[in-house]
mmCIF file of C-alpha atoms and ligand atoms in Angstrom:
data_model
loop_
_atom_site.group_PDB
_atom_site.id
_atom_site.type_symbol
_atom_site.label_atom_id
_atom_site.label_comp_id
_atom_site.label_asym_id
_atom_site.label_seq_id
_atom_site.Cartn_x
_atom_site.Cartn_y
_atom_site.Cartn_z
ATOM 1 C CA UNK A 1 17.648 -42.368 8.799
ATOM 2 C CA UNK A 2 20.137 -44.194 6.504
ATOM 3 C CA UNK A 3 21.407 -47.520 6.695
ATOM 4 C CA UNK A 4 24.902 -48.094 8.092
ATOM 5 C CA UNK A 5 27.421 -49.556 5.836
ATOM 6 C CA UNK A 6 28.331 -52.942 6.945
ATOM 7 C CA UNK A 7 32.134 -51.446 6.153
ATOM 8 C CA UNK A 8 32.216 -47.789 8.221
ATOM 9 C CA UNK A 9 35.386 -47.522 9.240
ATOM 10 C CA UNK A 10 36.948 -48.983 6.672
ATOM 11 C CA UNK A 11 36.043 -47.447 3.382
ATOM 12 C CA UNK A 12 37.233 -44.059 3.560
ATOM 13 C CA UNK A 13 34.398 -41.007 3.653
ATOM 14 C CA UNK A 14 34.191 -39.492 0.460
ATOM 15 C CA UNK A 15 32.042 -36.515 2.417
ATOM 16 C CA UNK A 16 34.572 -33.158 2.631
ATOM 17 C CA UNK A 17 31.689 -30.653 4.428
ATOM 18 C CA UNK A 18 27.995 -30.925 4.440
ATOM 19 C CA UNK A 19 26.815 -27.453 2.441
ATOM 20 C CA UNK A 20 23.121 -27.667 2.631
ATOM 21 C CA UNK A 21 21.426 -30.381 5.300
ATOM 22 C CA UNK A 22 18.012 -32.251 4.762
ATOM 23 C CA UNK A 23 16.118 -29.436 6.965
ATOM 24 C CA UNK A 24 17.406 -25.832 4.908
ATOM 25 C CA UNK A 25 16.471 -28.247 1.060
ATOM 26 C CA UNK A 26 13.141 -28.893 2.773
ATOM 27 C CA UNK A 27 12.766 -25.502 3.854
ATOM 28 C CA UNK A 28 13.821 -23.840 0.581
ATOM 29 C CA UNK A 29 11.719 -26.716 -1.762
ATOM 30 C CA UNK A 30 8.859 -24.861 0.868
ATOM 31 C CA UNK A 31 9.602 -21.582 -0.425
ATOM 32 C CA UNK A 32 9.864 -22.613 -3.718
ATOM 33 C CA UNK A 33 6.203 -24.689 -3.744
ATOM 34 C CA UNK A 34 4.273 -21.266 -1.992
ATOM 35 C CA UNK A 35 5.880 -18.947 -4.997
ATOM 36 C CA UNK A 36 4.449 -21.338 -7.493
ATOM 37 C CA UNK A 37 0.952 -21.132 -5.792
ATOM 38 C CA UNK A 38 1.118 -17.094 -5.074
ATOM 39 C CA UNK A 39 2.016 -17.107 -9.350
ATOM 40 C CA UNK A 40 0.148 -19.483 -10.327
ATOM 41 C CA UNK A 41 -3.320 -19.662 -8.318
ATOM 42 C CA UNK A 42 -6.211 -21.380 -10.494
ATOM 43 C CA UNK A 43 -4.472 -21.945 -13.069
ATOM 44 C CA UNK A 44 -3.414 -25.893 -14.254
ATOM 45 C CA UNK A 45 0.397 -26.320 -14.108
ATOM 46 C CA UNK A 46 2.716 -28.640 -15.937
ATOM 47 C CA UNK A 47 5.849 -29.513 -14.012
ATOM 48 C CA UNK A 48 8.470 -31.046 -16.356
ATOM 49 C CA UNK A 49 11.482 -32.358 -14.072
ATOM 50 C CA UNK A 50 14.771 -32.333 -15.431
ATOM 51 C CA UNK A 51 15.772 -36.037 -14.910
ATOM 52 C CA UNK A 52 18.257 -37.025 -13.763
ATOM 53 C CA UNK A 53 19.269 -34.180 -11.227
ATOM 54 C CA UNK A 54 15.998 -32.491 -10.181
ATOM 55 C CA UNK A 55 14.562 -36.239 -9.193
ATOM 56 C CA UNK A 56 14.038 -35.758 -5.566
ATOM 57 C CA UNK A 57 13.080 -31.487 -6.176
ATOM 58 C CA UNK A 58 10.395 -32.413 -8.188
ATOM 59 C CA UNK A 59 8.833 -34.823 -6.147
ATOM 60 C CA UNK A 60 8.862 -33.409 -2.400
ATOM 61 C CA UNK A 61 8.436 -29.508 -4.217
ATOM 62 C CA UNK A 62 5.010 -31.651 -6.086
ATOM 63 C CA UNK A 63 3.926 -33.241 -2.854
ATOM 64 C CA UNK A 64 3.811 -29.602 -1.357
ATOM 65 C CA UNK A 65 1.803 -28.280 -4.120
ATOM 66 C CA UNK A 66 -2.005 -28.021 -2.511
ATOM 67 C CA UNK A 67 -4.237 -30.844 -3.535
ATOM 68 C CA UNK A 68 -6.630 -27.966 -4.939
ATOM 69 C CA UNK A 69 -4.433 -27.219 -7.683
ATOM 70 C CA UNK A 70 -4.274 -28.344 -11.177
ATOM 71 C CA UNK A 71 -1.060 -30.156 -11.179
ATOM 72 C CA UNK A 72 0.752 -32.724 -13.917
ATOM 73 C CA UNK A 73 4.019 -33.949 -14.057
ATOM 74 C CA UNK A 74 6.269 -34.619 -17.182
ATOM 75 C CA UNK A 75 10.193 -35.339 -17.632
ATOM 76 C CA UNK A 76 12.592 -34.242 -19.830
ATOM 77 C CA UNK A 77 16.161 -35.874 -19.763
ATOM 78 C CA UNK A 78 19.191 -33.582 -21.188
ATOM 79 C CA UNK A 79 22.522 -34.529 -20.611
ATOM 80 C CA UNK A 80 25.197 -31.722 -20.092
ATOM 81 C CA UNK A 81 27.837 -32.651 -17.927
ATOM 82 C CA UNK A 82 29.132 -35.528 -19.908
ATOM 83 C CA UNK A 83 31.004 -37.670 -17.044
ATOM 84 C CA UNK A 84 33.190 -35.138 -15.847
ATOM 85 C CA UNK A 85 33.135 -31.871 -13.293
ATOM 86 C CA UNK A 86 33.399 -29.462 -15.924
ATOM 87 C CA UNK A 87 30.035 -28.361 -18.371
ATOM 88 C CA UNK A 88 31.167 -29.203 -21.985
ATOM 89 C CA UNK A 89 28.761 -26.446 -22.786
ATOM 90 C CA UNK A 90 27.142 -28.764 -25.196
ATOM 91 C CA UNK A 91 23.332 -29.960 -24.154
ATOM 92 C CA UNK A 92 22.148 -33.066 -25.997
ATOM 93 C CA UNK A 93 18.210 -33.821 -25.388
ATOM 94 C CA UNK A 94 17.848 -37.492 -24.495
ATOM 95 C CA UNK A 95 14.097 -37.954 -23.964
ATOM 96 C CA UNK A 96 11.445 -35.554 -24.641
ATOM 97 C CA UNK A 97 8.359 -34.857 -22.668
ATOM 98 C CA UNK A 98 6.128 -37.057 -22.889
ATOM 99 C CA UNK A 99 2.682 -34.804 -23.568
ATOM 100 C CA UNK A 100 2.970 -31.480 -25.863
ATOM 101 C CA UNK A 101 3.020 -28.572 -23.848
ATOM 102 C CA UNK A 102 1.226 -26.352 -26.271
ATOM 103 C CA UNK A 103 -1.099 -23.989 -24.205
ATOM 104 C CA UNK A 104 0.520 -25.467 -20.895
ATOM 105 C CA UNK A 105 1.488 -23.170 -17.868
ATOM 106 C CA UNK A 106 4.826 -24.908 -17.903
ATOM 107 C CA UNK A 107 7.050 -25.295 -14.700
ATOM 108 C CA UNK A 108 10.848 -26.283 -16.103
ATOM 109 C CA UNK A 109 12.028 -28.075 -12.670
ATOM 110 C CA UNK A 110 15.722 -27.847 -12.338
ATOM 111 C CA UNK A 111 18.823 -29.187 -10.179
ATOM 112 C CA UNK A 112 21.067 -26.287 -10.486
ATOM 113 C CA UNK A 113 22.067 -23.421 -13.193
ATOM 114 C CA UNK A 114 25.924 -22.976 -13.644
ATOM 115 C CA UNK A 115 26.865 -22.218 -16.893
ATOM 116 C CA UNK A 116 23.523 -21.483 -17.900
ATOM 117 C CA UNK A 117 23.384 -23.320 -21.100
ATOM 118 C CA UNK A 118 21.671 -26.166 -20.136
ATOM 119 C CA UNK A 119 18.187 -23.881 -18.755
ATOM 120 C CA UNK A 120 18.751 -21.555 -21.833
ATOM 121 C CA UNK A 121 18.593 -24.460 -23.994
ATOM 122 C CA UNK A 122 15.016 -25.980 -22.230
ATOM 123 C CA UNK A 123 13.887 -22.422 -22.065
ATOM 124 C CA UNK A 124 14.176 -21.988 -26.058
ATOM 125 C CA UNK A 125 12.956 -25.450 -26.629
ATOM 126 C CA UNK A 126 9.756 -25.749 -24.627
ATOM 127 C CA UNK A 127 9.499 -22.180 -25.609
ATOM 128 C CA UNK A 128 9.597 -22.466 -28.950
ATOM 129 C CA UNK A 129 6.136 -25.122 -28.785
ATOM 130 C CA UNK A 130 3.491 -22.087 -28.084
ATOM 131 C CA UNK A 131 3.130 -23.283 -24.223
ATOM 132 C CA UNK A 132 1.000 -20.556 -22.614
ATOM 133 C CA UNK A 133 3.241 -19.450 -19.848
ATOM 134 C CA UNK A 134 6.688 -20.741 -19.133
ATOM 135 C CA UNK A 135 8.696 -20.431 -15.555
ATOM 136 C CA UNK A 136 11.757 -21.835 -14.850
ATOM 137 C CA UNK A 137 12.304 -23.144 -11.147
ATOM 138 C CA UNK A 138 15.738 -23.957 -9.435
ATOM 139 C CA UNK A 139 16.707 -25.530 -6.327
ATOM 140 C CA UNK A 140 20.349 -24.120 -6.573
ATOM 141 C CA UNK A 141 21.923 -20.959 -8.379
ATOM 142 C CA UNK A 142 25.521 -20.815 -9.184
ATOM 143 C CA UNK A 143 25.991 -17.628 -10.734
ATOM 144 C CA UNK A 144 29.732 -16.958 -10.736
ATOM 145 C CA UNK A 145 30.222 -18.441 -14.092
ATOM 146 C CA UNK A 146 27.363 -17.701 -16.547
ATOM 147 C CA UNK A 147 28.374 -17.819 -20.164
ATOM 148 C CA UNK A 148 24.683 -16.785 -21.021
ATOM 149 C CA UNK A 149 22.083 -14.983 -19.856
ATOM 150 C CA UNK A 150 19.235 -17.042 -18.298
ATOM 151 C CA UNK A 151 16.235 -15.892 -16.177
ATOM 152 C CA UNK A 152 15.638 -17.803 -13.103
ATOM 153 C CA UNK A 153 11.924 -17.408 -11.610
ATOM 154 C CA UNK A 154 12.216 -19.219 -8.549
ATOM 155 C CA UNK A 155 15.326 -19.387 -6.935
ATOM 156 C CA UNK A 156 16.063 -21.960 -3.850
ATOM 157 C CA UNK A 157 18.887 -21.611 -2.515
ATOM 158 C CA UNK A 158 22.411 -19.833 -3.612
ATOM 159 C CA UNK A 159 25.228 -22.647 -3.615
ATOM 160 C CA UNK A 160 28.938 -22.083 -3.275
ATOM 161 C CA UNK A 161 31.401 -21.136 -5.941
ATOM 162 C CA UNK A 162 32.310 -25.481 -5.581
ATOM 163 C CA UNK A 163 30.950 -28.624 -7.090
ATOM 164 C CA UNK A 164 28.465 -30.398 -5.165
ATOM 165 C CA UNK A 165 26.687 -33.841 -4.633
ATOM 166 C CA UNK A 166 23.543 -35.246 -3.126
ATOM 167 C CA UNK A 167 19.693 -34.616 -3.611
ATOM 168 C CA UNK A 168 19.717 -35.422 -7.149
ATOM 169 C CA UNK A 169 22.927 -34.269 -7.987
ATOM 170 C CA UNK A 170 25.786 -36.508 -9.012
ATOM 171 C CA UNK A 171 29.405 -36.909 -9.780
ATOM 172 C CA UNK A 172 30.262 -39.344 -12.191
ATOM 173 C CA UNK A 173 26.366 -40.793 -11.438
ATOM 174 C CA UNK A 174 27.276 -41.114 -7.906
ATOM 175 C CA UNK A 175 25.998 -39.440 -4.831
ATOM 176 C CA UNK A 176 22.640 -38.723 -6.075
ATOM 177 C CA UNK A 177 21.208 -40.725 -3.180
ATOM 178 C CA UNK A 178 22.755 -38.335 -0.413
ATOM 179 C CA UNK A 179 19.873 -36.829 1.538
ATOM 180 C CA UNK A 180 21.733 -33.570 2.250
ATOM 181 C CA UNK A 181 23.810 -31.673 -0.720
ATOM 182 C CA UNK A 182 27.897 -31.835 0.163
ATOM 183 C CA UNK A 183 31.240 -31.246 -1.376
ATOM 184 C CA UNK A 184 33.689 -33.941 -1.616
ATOM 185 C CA UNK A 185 36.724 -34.286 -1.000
ATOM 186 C CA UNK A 186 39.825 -33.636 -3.902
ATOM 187 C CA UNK A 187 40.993 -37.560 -3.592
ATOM 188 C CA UNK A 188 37.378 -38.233 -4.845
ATOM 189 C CA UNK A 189 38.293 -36.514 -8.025
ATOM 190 C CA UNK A 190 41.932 -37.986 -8.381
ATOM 191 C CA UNK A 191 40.891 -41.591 -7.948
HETATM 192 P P1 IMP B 1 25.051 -25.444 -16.839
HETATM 193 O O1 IMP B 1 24.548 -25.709 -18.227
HETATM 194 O O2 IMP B 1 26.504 -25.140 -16.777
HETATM 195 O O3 IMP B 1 24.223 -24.402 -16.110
HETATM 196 O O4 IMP B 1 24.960 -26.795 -16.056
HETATM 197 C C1 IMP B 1 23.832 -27.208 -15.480
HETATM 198 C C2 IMP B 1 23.895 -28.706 -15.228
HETATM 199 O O5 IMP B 1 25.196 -29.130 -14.832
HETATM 200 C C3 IMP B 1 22.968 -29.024 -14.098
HETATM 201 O O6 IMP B 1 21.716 -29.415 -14.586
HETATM 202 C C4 IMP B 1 23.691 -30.134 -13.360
HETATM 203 O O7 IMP B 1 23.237 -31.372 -13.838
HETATM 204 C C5 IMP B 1 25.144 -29.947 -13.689
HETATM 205 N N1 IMP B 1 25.881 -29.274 -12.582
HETATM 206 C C6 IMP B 1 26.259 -27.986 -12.478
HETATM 207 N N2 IMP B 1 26.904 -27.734 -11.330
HETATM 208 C C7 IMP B 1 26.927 -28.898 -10.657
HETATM 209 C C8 IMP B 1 27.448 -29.297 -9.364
HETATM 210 O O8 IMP B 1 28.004 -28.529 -8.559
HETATM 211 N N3 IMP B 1 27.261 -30.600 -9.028
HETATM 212 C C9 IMP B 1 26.640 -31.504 -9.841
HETATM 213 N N4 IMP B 1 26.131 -31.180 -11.047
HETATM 214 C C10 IMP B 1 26.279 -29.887 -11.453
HETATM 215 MG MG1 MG B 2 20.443 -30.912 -14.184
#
């Protein structure tokens, strides 16, 4: 449950549609966790987040990882969007992992793939440092407008050809908080 805003009513409700609630992220972050374990039974797993977006994915899609398994958690922070809507295209690395992932079954854990650019660019990178397996796992695919080719191993949950907020995902920093993922509406973007 969220806490009321002392000023409802008054401040007007950014909130245009709700396009994935709290219940079908949960479910899908479900599907995503027993994929992992079918692939990667007995085997120790590195999941490296990609801060800030995939904040809340990694940790309830972690906490439904089975206690039996090997698992570790690392963060890498890229920046894409710059402060708009739009990707630039450009990815700029802004902290590293913090342990090497040489010889690592590595798990990149990601918000959303649009462009692509920003998952092709962690794929070559942590790629590139000998780990021994590398997956790449998504809460949301966009995939009207790839301008390269990316492979997606675990897939949550198809999102609409629209920019969305909530559950790690921001706009201008904003709205990661949002429990459920939304659209907003066009004055949001105008103001
Ligand atoms: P790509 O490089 O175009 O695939 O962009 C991927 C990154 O852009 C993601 O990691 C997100 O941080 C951001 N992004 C893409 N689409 C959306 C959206 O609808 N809402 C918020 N952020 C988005
Ligand atoms: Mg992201």
């Amino acid at each position: 449950m969220s806490v009321s805003a002392g000023t409802a009513g008054v401040t007007p409700d950014p909130i245009a549609a709700i396009v994935f609630d709290a219940q079908t992220i949960a479910a899908a972050v479900q599907r995503l966790a027993e994929a992992i374990v079918r692939d990667c039974a007995g085997e120790p797993v590195v999941l490296v987040g990609v801060l800030k977006g995939a904040l809340f994915l990694i940790s309830d899609l972690a906490r439904s990882l089975p206690h039996t398994m090997d698992v570790t958690i690392d963060f890498i922070v890229v920046s894409s969007y710059g402060n708009a809507d739009r990707s630039s295209g450009e990815v700029r690395l802004l902290k590293d992992t913090s342990a090497s992932v040489e010889g690592k079954n590595v798990v990149i854990v990601e918000d959303i793939v649009d462009n692509g650019p920003t998952l092709a660019y962690l794929q070559r990178l942590l790629g590139s440092r000998n780990p021994a397996s590398l997956r790449s796992c998504v809460l949301l695919d966009k995939p009207y407008r790839r301008s390269v080719d990316v492979r997606i191993d675990y897939t949550g949950l198809t999102a609409p050809d629209t920019f969305i907020v909530g559950y790690g995902l921001d706009y201008q920093e904003k709205y990661r908080n949002l429990p459920y993922l939304a659209r907003l509406h066009d004055w949001v973007f105008e103001s």
